[in-house]
Amino acid sequence: MRFVLALLLCLTLPAHAEGFLTRLLNKPVPGGVAVVDLGNDASAPKARYDGKPVLVVREDDQRWIAIVGIPLTVKAGQHSLDVAGKAHGFRVEPRTYREQHITLKNQRQVNPNPDDLKRIERELDEQTRAYRQFSERQPSNLLFDKPVNGPLSSPFGLRRFFNGEERNPHSGLDFAAKTGTPIKAPAAGKVILTGNYFFNGKTVFVDHGQGLISMFCHLSQVDVKVGDELVRGAVLGKVGATGRATGPHLHWNVSLNDARIDPSIFIGAFKL
């Protein structure tokens, strides 16, 4: 009888217990993250999703996992990674995001003029190239610190309406903070882009490794330059209200394999 009970228990348990990173990061919804088991080969497998390289790390010194950024535009259902020509499947679950209505006094921030549009296009190309960088460095950690001490004021994924007109969904987290509040790197990384952009204002991009990129915008002051190596907690700038902003706050994006994803996942604050 004991043997039968032990056998039944083994059959009901998973092949391996979920590790810390899987428990922290596996939120497979549009705008979320999927953690996919890649086995325990001696060397790290190379994985791609939608043709783009994917972050792969070792979990608990036991197996390799792919940490996949899922774009907001993805439909729920079955998806797959390409790993050396073989498909590794994962499922994306549905998620509904709320609406946010914002009134702006500057009508050009809602409907830019032709010169503004040329500037916006140039700036978008520059920032897109930054998001698509993929360095071989391993991220120093995947449980991030909050970049500022302040409450969340706008969550990720909100369907946004400016002066009644729908625009792109909210691609990051907003933290309410006073102008001049120091902004700290949530994890170690390299500064790969800074600029002063039409919509984002004063902005810093930090590469944490393998396609994991942080973007901080609406800054009043940038305190770093391209090429700087930042340790976790290093001050990179100060909170402001530059660009398209109704008041001082920090907007923080996290991008993974060129997909903007919910930063709350990386600070342990994700809620459905």
Short mmCIF file of N, CA and C in Angstrom, two decimals, residues 14-186:
data_model
loop_
_atom_site.label_atom_id
_atom_site.label_comp_id
_atom_site.label_asym_id
_atom_site.label_seq_id
_atom_site.Cartn_x
_atom_site.Cartn_y
_atom_site.Cartn_z
N PRO A 14 5.15 17.60 -10.42
CA PRO A 14 5.81 17.98 -11.66
C PRO A 14 7.19 17.36 -11.74
N ALA A 15 7.74 17.30 -12.95
CA ALA A 15 9.06 16.70 -13.14
C ALA A 15 10.12 17.45 -12.36
N HIS A 16 9.93 18.74 -12.16
CA HIS A 16 10.85 19.53 -11.34
C HIS A 16 10.06 20.66 -10.71
N ALA A 17 10.51 21.07 -9.56
CA ALA A 17 9.83 22.19 -8.90
C ALA A 17 10.19 23.49 -9.61
N GLU A 18 9.25 24.41 -9.64
CA GLU A 18 9.52 25.71 -10.24
C GLU A 18 10.58 26.44 -9.44
N GLY A 19 11.53 27.05 -10.15
CA GLY A 19 12.55 27.83 -9.49
C GLY A 19 12.07 29.25 -9.21
N PHE A 20 12.92 30.02 -8.53
CA PHE A 20 12.56 31.38 -8.14
C PHE A 20 12.25 32.25 -9.35
N LEU A 21 13.08 32.19 -10.39
CA LEU A 21 12.88 33.04 -11.55
C LEU A 21 11.57 32.72 -12.26
N THR A 22 11.25 31.44 -12.36
CA THR A 22 10.00 31.05 -13.00
C THR A 22 8.81 31.59 -12.20
N ARG A 23 8.85 31.46 -10.89
CA ARG A 23 7.75 31.96 -10.06
C ARG A 23 7.63 33.48 -10.17
N LEU A 24 8.77 34.17 -10.24
CA LEU A 24 8.76 35.63 -10.31
C LEU A 24 8.27 36.14 -11.66
N LEU A 25 8.74 35.52 -12.74
CA LEU A 25 8.61 36.14 -14.06
C LEU A 25 7.54 35.53 -14.95
N ASN A 26 7.12 34.31 -14.71
CA ASN A 26 6.22 33.66 -15.65
C ASN A 26 4.80 34.23 -15.54
N LYS A 27 4.52 35.22 -16.35
CA LYS A 27 3.21 35.88 -16.43
C LYS A 27 2.82 35.94 -17.91
N PRO A 28 2.42 34.80 -18.49
CA PRO A 28 2.26 34.70 -19.94
C PRO A 28 0.96 35.29 -20.46
N VAL A 29 0.92 36.62 -20.51
CA VAL A 29 -0.23 37.36 -21.03
C VAL A 29 0.31 38.38 -22.03
N PRO A 30 -0.53 38.95 -22.90
CA PRO A 30 -0.04 40.05 -23.75
C PRO A 30 0.55 41.17 -22.90
N GLY A 31 1.79 41.56 -23.20
CA GLY A 31 2.48 42.54 -22.37
C GLY A 31 3.18 41.92 -21.18
N GLY A 32 3.21 40.60 -21.11
CA GLY A 32 3.84 39.90 -19.99
C GLY A 32 5.06 39.12 -20.42
N VAL A 33 5.38 38.09 -19.65
CA VAL A 33 6.59 37.29 -19.85
C VAL A 33 6.22 35.81 -19.78
N ALA A 34 6.77 35.03 -20.69
CA ALA A 34 6.66 33.57 -20.62
C ALA A 34 8.03 32.98 -20.29
N VAL A 35 8.07 32.08 -19.34
CA VAL A 35 9.29 31.35 -19.01
C VAL A 35 9.16 29.95 -19.57
N VAL A 36 10.10 29.56 -20.44
CA VAL A 36 10.01 28.29 -21.17
C VAL A 36 11.21 27.44 -20.82
N ASP A 37 10.95 26.22 -20.37
CA ASP A 37 12.01 25.26 -20.00
C ASP A 37 12.71 24.77 -21.27
N LEU A 38 14.05 24.92 -21.30
CA LEU A 38 14.83 24.49 -22.46
C LEU A 38 15.71 23.28 -22.18
N GLY A 39 15.55 22.66 -21.02
CA GLY A 39 16.34 21.46 -20.72
C GLY A 39 17.63 21.78 -20.01
N ASN A 40 18.48 20.75 -19.87
CA ASN A 40 19.70 20.88 -19.08
C ASN A 40 20.96 20.58 -19.87
N ASP A 41 21.03 21.06 -21.11
CA ASP A 41 22.24 20.88 -21.92
C ASP A 41 23.44 21.52 -21.22
N ALA A 42 24.63 21.11 -21.64
CA ALA A 42 25.84 21.64 -21.02
C ALA A 42 26.03 23.12 -21.31
N SER A 43 25.64 23.55 -22.49
CA SER A 43 25.79 24.96 -22.85
C SER A 43 24.43 25.59 -23.12
N ALA A 44 24.38 26.91 -23.09
CA ALA A 44 23.11 27.61 -23.24
C ALA A 44 22.55 27.46 -24.65
N PRO A 45 21.31 27.03 -24.79
CA PRO A 45 20.69 26.98 -26.11
C PRO A 45 20.45 28.39 -26.64
N LYS A 46 20.36 28.50 -27.95
CA LYS A 46 20.00 29.76 -28.60
C LYS A 46 18.53 29.69 -28.97
N ALA A 47 17.75 30.64 -28.47
CA ALA A 47 16.31 30.65 -28.71
C ALA A 47 15.90 31.94 -29.40
N ARG A 48 14.86 31.83 -30.25
CA ARG A 48 14.33 33.00 -30.94
C ARG A 48 12.81 32.96 -30.88
N TYR A 49 12.22 34.15 -30.75
CA TYR A 49 10.77 34.29 -30.77
C TYR A 49 10.42 35.37 -31.77
N ASP A 50 9.56 35.03 -32.69
CA ASP A 50 9.19 35.98 -33.75
C ASP A 50 10.43 36.50 -34.47
N GLY A 51 11.42 35.62 -34.64
CA GLY A 51 12.64 35.96 -35.36
C GLY A 51 13.67 36.73 -34.57
N LYS A 52 13.42 37.00 -33.29
CA LYS A 52 14.32 37.82 -32.49
C LYS A 52 14.96 36.99 -31.38
N PRO A 53 16.23 37.24 -31.08
CA PRO A 53 16.90 36.46 -30.02
C PRO A 53 16.28 36.71 -28.66
N VAL A 54 16.31 35.68 -27.82
CA VAL A 54 15.61 35.67 -26.54
C VAL A 54 16.62 35.48 -25.40
N LEU A 55 16.35 36.11 -24.28
CA LEU A 55 17.15 35.95 -23.07
C LEU A 55 17.08 34.51 -22.57
N VAL A 56 18.25 33.89 -22.37
CA VAL A 56 18.33 32.53 -21.84
C VAL A 56 19.26 32.54 -20.63
N VAL A 57 18.79 32.00 -19.50
CA VAL A 57 19.60 31.95 -18.29
C VAL A 57 19.49 30.56 -17.66
N ARG A 58 20.41 30.29 -16.77
CA ARG A 58 20.39 29.05 -16.01
C ARG A 58 19.57 29.26 -14.73
N GLU A 59 18.66 28.35 -14.44
CA GLU A 59 17.85 28.47 -13.22
C GLU A 59 18.25 27.38 -12.23
N ASP A 60 18.62 27.82 -11.03
CA ASP A 60 18.95 26.91 -9.92
C ASP A 60 20.03 25.90 -10.29
N ASP A 61 20.92 26.27 -11.21
CA ASP A 61 22.01 25.37 -11.65
C ASP A 61 21.49 24.03 -12.13
N GLN A 62 20.26 24.01 -12.61
CA GLN A 62 19.65 22.75 -13.03
C GLN A 62 19.28 22.72 -14.51
N ARG A 63 18.66 23.81 -14.99
CA ARG A 63 18.19 23.78 -16.37
C ARG A 63 18.23 25.18 -16.95
N TRP A 64 18.19 25.24 -18.28
CA TRP A 64 18.13 26.51 -18.98
C TRP A 64 16.68 26.91 -19.17
N ILE A 65 16.43 28.19 -19.00
CA ILE A 65 15.09 28.70 -19.28
C ILE A 65 15.19 29.90 -20.22
N ALA A 66 14.22 30.00 -21.11
CA ALA A 66 14.07 31.19 -21.95
C ALA A 66 13.09 32.13 -21.28
N ILE A 67 13.43 33.40 -21.24
CA ILE A 67 12.56 34.42 -20.64
C ILE A 67 12.10 35.32 -21.79
N VAL A 68 10.85 35.17 -22.18
CA VAL A 68 10.34 35.70 -23.44
C VAL A 68 9.42 36.89 -23.19
N GLY A 69 9.73 38.03 -23.79
CA GLY A 69 8.83 39.16 -23.75
C GLY A 69 7.70 38.99 -24.75
N ILE A 70 6.46 39.19 -24.30
CA ILE A 70 5.28 39.00 -25.14
C ILE A 70 4.69 40.36 -25.48
N PRO A 71 4.66 40.75 -26.74
CA PRO A 71 4.13 42.07 -27.10
C PRO A 71 2.65 42.22 -26.71
N LEU A 72 2.24 43.45 -26.46
CA LEU A 72 0.84 43.74 -26.14
C LEU A 72 -0.11 43.34 -27.27
N THR A 73 0.41 43.35 -28.49
CA THR A 73 -0.43 43.07 -29.66
C THR A 73 -0.67 41.59 -29.91
N VAL A 74 0.01 40.71 -29.16
CA VAL A 74 -0.11 39.27 -29.36
C VAL A 74 -1.50 38.79 -28.94
N LYS A 75 -2.05 37.86 -29.69
CA LYS A 75 -3.33 37.25 -29.34
C LYS A 75 -3.11 36.07 -28.41
N ALA A 76 -4.07 35.86 -27.51
CA ALA A 76 -4.00 34.70 -26.62
C ALA A 76 -4.04 33.42 -27.45
N GLY A 77 -3.37 32.38 -26.92
CA GLY A 77 -3.35 31.10 -27.61
C GLY A 77 -1.97 30.48 -27.56
N GLN A 78 -1.75 29.51 -28.40
CA GLN A 78 -0.49 28.76 -28.40
C GLN A 78 0.56 29.49 -29.22
N HIS A 79 1.77 29.61 -28.66
CA HIS A 79 2.91 30.24 -29.34
C HIS A 79 4.11 29.32 -29.18
N SER A 80 5.20 29.64 -29.89
CA SER A 80 6.37 28.76 -29.77
C SER A 80 7.66 29.53 -30.00
N LEU A 81 8.73 29.00 -29.39
CA LEU A 81 10.09 29.46 -29.63
C LEU A 81 10.75 28.55 -30.64
N ASP A 82 11.71 29.09 -31.36
CA ASP A 82 12.57 28.28 -32.22
C ASP A 82 13.89 28.08 -31.48
N VAL A 83 14.21 26.82 -31.18
CA VAL A 83 15.46 26.48 -30.49
C VAL A 83 16.18 25.44 -31.34
N ALA A 84 17.20 25.91 -32.07
CA ALA A 84 17.96 25.03 -32.96
C ALA A 84 17.04 24.27 -33.92
N GLY A 85 16.06 24.98 -34.46
CA GLY A 85 15.16 24.38 -35.43
C GLY A 85 14.02 23.59 -34.85
N LYS A 86 13.94 23.50 -33.53
CA LYS A 86 12.85 22.78 -32.88
C LYS A 86 11.93 23.76 -32.17
N ALA A 87 10.65 23.46 -32.20
CA ALA A 87 9.66 24.34 -31.57
C ALA A 87 9.47 23.98 -30.10
N HIS A 88 9.49 24.98 -29.24
CA HIS A 88 9.18 24.82 -27.82
C HIS A 88 7.95 25.67 -27.54
N GLY A 89 6.85 25.03 -27.25
CA GLY A 89 5.58 25.72 -27.14
C GLY A 89 5.32 26.35 -25.77
N PHE A 90 4.53 27.41 -25.78
CA PHE A 90 4.02 27.99 -24.55
C PHE A 90 2.68 28.64 -24.88
N ARG A 91 1.88 28.84 -23.86
CA ARG A 91 0.54 29.38 -24.07
C ARG A 91 0.44 30.79 -23.50
N VAL A 92 -0.18 31.70 -24.26
CA VAL A 92 -0.45 33.06 -23.81
C VAL A 92 -1.91 33.14 -23.40
N GLU A 93 -2.13 33.59 -22.18
CA GLU A 93 -3.49 33.72 -21.65
C GLU A 93 -4.03 35.13 -21.91
N PRO A 94 -5.34 35.30 -21.99
CA PRO A 94 -5.90 36.64 -22.26
C PRO A 94 -5.75 37.58 -21.07
N ARG A 95 -5.69 38.87 -21.37
CA ARG A 95 -5.68 39.90 -20.33
C ARG A 95 -6.33 41.15 -20.88
N THR A 96 -7.18 41.79 -20.09
CA THR A 96 -7.85 43.01 -20.50
C THR A 96 -7.27 44.19 -19.73
N TYR A 97 -6.98 45.28 -20.45
CA TYR A 97 -6.41 46.46 -19.83
C TYR A 97 -7.44 47.60 -19.79
N ARG A 98 -7.36 48.41 -18.76
CA ARG A 98 -8.30 49.52 -18.57
C ARG A 98 -7.97 50.70 -19.51
N GLU A 99 -8.88 51.67 -19.52
CA GLU A 99 -8.69 52.89 -20.30
C GLU A 99 -8.21 54.02 -19.40
N GLN A 100 -7.50 54.98 -20.01
CA GLN A 100 -7.06 56.18 -19.31
C GLN A 100 -7.32 57.38 -20.22
N HIS A 101 -7.99 58.41 -19.72
CA HIS A 101 -8.28 59.61 -20.49
C HIS A 101 -7.48 60.78 -19.92
N ILE A 102 -6.70 61.42 -20.81
CA ILE A 102 -5.78 62.48 -20.40
C ILE A 102 -6.10 63.74 -21.20
N THR A 103 -6.10 64.90 -20.52
CA THR A 103 -6.30 66.17 -21.20
C THR A 103 -4.98 66.93 -21.25
N LEU A 104 -4.58 67.31 -22.46
CA LEU A 104 -3.34 68.06 -22.65
C LEU A 104 -3.66 69.46 -23.17
N LYS A 105 -3.00 70.48 -22.62
CA LYS A 105 -3.18 71.85 -23.09
C LYS A 105 -2.49 72.07 -24.43
N ASN A 106 -1.34 71.40 -24.61
CA ASN A 106 -0.57 71.57 -25.85
C ASN A 106 -1.13 70.63 -26.92
N GLN A 107 -1.91 71.17 -27.85
CA GLN A 107 -2.56 70.36 -28.86
C GLN A 107 -1.54 69.67 -29.79
N ARG A 108 -0.34 70.25 -29.92
CA ARG A 108 0.69 69.61 -30.77
C ARG A 108 1.14 68.28 -30.18
N GLN A 109 0.99 68.08 -28.87
CA GLN A 109 1.35 66.79 -28.27
C GLN A 109 0.30 65.73 -28.57
N VAL A 110 -0.85 66.15 -29.12
CA VAL A 110 -1.89 65.21 -29.54
C VAL A 110 -1.86 65.01 -31.04
N ASN A 111 -1.80 66.13 -31.77
CA ASN A 111 -1.75 66.10 -33.24
C ASN A 111 -0.56 66.94 -33.70
N PRO A 112 0.62 66.35 -33.76
CA PRO A 112 1.83 67.09 -34.13
C PRO A 112 1.73 67.67 -35.54
N ASN A 113 2.43 68.81 -35.76
CA ASN A 113 2.45 69.40 -37.09
C ASN A 113 3.47 68.66 -37.98
N PRO A 114 3.53 68.97 -39.29
CA PRO A 114 4.43 68.21 -40.18
C PRO A 114 5.89 68.21 -39.75
N ASP A 115 6.40 69.34 -39.27
CA ASP A 115 7.79 69.36 -38.81
C ASP A 115 7.97 68.47 -37.58
N ASP A 116 6.99 68.51 -36.68
CA ASP A 116 7.04 67.63 -35.51
C ASP A 116 7.08 66.17 -35.94
N LEU A 117 6.28 65.82 -36.94
CA LEU A 117 6.19 64.43 -37.39
C LEU A 117 7.53 63.95 -37.95
N LYS A 118 8.24 64.83 -38.66
CA LYS A 118 9.57 64.44 -39.17
C LYS A 118 10.51 64.18 -38.00
N ARG A 119 10.47 65.05 -37.00
CA ARG A 119 11.31 64.85 -35.81
C ARG A 119 10.94 63.56 -35.10
N ILE A 120 9.65 63.32 -34.91
CA ILE A 120 9.18 62.12 -34.22
C ILE A 120 9.65 60.86 -34.94
N GLU A 121 9.59 60.88 -36.28
CA GLU A 121 10.02 59.71 -37.05
C GLU A 121 11.50 59.43 -36.86
N ARG A 122 12.33 60.49 -36.88
CA ARG A 122 13.77 60.31 -36.66
C ARG A 122 14.04 59.75 -35.26
N GLU A 123 13.33 60.31 -34.29
CA GLU A 123 13.55 59.89 -32.91
C GLU A 123 13.06 58.46 -32.69
N LEU A 124 11.97 58.09 -33.32
CA LEU A 124 11.45 56.73 -33.19
C LEU A 124 12.45 55.72 -33.75
N ASP A 125 13.06 56.03 -34.89
CA ASP A 125 14.06 55.13 -35.47
C ASP A 125 15.24 54.94 -34.51
N GLU A 126 15.68 56.03 -33.91
CA GLU A 126 16.82 55.97 -32.99
C GLU A 126 16.50 55.11 -31.77
N GLN A 127 15.32 55.32 -31.21
CA GLN A 127 14.94 54.56 -30.03
C GLN A 127 14.64 53.10 -30.35
N THR A 128 14.08 52.84 -31.51
CA THR A 128 13.82 51.45 -31.92
C THR A 128 15.12 50.67 -32.04
N ARG A 129 16.16 51.31 -32.58
CA ARG A 129 17.46 50.63 -32.68
C ARG A 129 17.99 50.29 -31.29
N ALA A 130 17.78 51.17 -30.33
CA ALA A 130 18.23 50.89 -28.96
C ALA A 130 17.47 49.70 -28.38
N TYR A 131 16.16 49.67 -28.56
CA TYR A 131 15.36 48.56 -28.03
C TYR A 131 15.79 47.23 -28.63
N ARG A 132 16.28 47.23 -29.86
CA ARG A 132 16.62 45.99 -30.56
C ARG A 132 18.04 45.51 -30.32
N GLN A 133 18.80 46.23 -29.51
CA GLN A 133 20.15 45.77 -29.21
C GLN A 133 20.09 44.47 -28.42
N PHE A 134 21.04 43.59 -28.71
CA PHE A 134 21.14 42.31 -27.99
C PHE A 134 22.60 42.05 -27.69
N SER A 135 23.00 42.32 -26.46
CA SER A 135 24.37 42.06 -26.04
C SER A 135 24.46 40.68 -25.40
N GLU A 136 25.63 40.12 -25.40
CA GLU A 136 25.82 38.76 -24.85
C GLU A 136 25.92 38.75 -23.33
N ARG A 137 26.06 39.91 -22.71
CA ARG A 137 26.23 39.96 -21.26
C ARG A 137 25.01 39.35 -20.57
N GLN A 138 25.25 38.64 -19.47
CA GLN A 138 24.16 38.10 -18.65
C GLN A 138 23.65 39.20 -17.72
N PRO A 139 22.34 39.36 -17.58
CA PRO A 139 21.84 40.32 -16.59
C PRO A 139 22.36 39.99 -15.20
N SER A 140 22.70 41.03 -14.45
CA SER A 140 23.25 40.81 -13.11
C SER A 140 22.20 40.27 -12.16
N ASN A 141 20.94 40.65 -12.37
CA ASN A 141 19.82 40.15 -11.56
C ASN A 141 18.54 40.41 -12.33
N LEU A 142 17.50 39.64 -12.01
CA LEU A 142 16.22 39.78 -12.68
C LEU A 142 15.10 40.17 -11.72
N LEU A 143 15.41 40.27 -10.45
CA LEU A 143 14.51 40.91 -9.49
C LEU A 143 15.01 42.33 -9.32
N PHE A 144 14.32 43.27 -9.96
CA PHE A 144 14.78 44.65 -10.02
C PHE A 144 14.38 45.43 -8.77
N ASP A 145 15.13 46.52 -8.52
CA ASP A 145 14.71 47.52 -7.55
C ASP A 145 13.79 48.52 -8.24
N LYS A 146 12.90 49.17 -7.48
CA LYS A 146 12.15 50.29 -8.03
C LYS A 146 13.13 51.42 -8.34
N PRO A 147 13.00 52.07 -9.50
CA PRO A 147 13.97 53.13 -9.84
C PRO A 147 13.79 54.41 -9.03
N VAL A 148 12.61 54.63 -8.48
CA VAL A 148 12.40 55.78 -7.59
C VAL A 148 11.54 55.34 -6.42
N ASN A 149 11.67 56.07 -5.32
CA ASN A 149 10.79 55.84 -4.18
C ASN A 149 9.54 56.69 -4.37
N GLY A 150 8.47 56.05 -4.78
CA GLY A 150 7.22 56.78 -5.02
C GLY A 150 6.14 55.79 -5.41
N PRO A 151 4.88 56.18 -5.21
CA PRO A 151 3.78 55.28 -5.57
C PRO A 151 3.59 55.19 -7.07
N LEU A 152 3.04 54.05 -7.52
CA LEU A 152 2.68 53.90 -8.92
C LEU A 152 1.48 54.80 -9.21
N SER A 153 1.57 55.58 -10.28
CA SER A 153 0.47 56.49 -10.62
C SER A 153 -0.30 56.04 -11.86
N SER A 154 0.36 55.32 -12.78
CA SER A 154 -0.33 54.76 -13.96
C SER A 154 0.27 53.41 -14.27
N PRO A 155 -0.55 52.36 -14.32
CA PRO A 155 -0.02 51.03 -14.60
C PRO A 155 0.27 50.83 -16.09
N PHE A 156 0.90 49.73 -16.37
CA PHE A 156 1.23 49.34 -17.74
C PHE A 156 -0.03 48.92 -18.51
N GLY A 157 -0.03 49.19 -19.82
CA GLY A 157 -1.04 48.62 -20.70
C GLY A 157 -2.32 49.40 -20.84
N LEU A 158 -2.46 50.52 -20.14
CA LEU A 158 -3.68 51.30 -20.25
C LEU A 158 -3.92 51.72 -21.69
N ARG A 159 -5.16 51.58 -22.15
CA ARG A 159 -5.55 52.16 -23.44
C ARG A 159 -5.70 53.66 -23.22
N ARG A 160 -4.89 54.46 -23.91
CA ARG A 160 -4.81 55.88 -23.59
C ARG A 160 -5.53 56.73 -24.63
N PHE A 161 -6.27 57.71 -24.11
CA PHE A 161 -6.97 58.67 -24.94
C PHE A 161 -6.49 60.07 -24.55
N PHE A 162 -5.90 60.79 -25.51
CA PHE A 162 -5.45 62.16 -25.27
C PHE A 162 -6.45 63.12 -25.91
N ASN A 163 -7.05 63.97 -25.08
CA ASN A 163 -8.09 64.90 -25.55
C ASN A 163 -9.15 64.16 -26.36
N GLY A 164 -9.50 62.96 -25.90
CA GLY A 164 -10.56 62.17 -26.52
C GLY A 164 -10.12 61.32 -27.69
N GLU A 165 -8.83 61.41 -28.12
CA GLU A 165 -8.35 60.65 -29.27
C GLU A 165 -7.45 59.51 -28.79
N GLU A 166 -7.75 58.28 -29.27
CA GLU A 166 -6.99 57.11 -28.83
C GLU A 166 -5.59 57.11 -29.44
N ARG A 167 -4.60 56.80 -28.61
CA ARG A 167 -3.21 56.70 -29.05
C ARG A 167 -2.64 55.37 -28.56
N ASN A 168 -1.33 55.20 -28.67
CA ASN A 168 -0.72 53.92 -28.29
C ASN A 168 -0.96 53.62 -26.81
N PRO A 169 -1.09 52.34 -26.45
CA PRO A 169 -1.25 51.98 -25.03
C PRO A 169 -0.05 52.42 -24.20
N HIS A 170 -0.27 52.52 -22.91
CA HIS A 170 0.79 52.92 -21.98
C HIS A 170 1.82 51.80 -21.90
N SER A 171 3.05 52.10 -22.29
CA SER A 171 4.06 51.05 -22.48
C SER A 171 4.98 50.87 -21.29
N GLY A 172 4.68 51.49 -20.16
CA GLY A 172 5.53 51.33 -18.99
C GLY A 172 4.77 51.59 -17.71
N LEU A 173 5.52 51.84 -16.65
CA LEU A 173 4.95 52.22 -15.36
C LEU A 173 5.27 53.68 -15.09
N ASP A 174 4.31 54.40 -14.52
CA ASP A 174 4.55 55.77 -14.06
C ASP A 174 4.64 55.78 -12.54
N PHE A 175 5.68 56.46 -12.03
CA PHE A 175 5.85 56.66 -10.59
C PHE A 175 5.64 58.13 -10.28
N ALA A 176 4.77 58.42 -9.33
CA ALA A 176 4.58 59.80 -8.88
C ALA A 176 5.76 60.20 -8.00
N ALA A 177 6.43 61.28 -8.39
CA ALA A 177 7.58 61.77 -7.62
C ALA A 177 7.81 63.23 -7.95
N LYS A 178 8.42 63.94 -7.03
CA LYS A 178 8.67 65.36 -7.21
C LYS A 178 9.81 65.59 -8.20
N THR A 179 9.78 66.73 -8.87
CA THR A 179 10.88 67.12 -9.74
C THR A 179 12.19 67.12 -8.94
N GLY A 180 13.21 66.52 -9.53
CA GLY A 180 14.51 66.45 -8.88
C GLY A 180 14.76 65.19 -8.08
N THR A 181 13.73 64.34 -7.94
CA THR A 181 13.92 63.06 -7.22
C THR A 181 14.93 62.20 -7.98
N PRO A 182 15.97 61.66 -7.31
CA PRO A 182 16.96 60.83 -8.00
C PRO A 182 16.33 59.56 -8.58
N ILE A 183 16.76 59.20 -9.78
CA ILE A 183 16.34 57.97 -10.44
C ILE A 183 17.53 57.02 -10.43
N LYS A 184 17.32 55.80 -9.93
CA LYS A 184 18.41 54.85 -9.76
C LYS A 184 18.25 53.67 -10.70
N ALA A 185 19.37 53.14 -11.17
CA ALA A 185 19.35 51.96 -12.03
C ALA A 185 18.77 50.78 -11.25
N PRO A 186 17.71 50.12 -11.77
CA PRO A 186 17.11 49.01 -11.04
C PRO A 186 17.96 47.74 -11.06
#
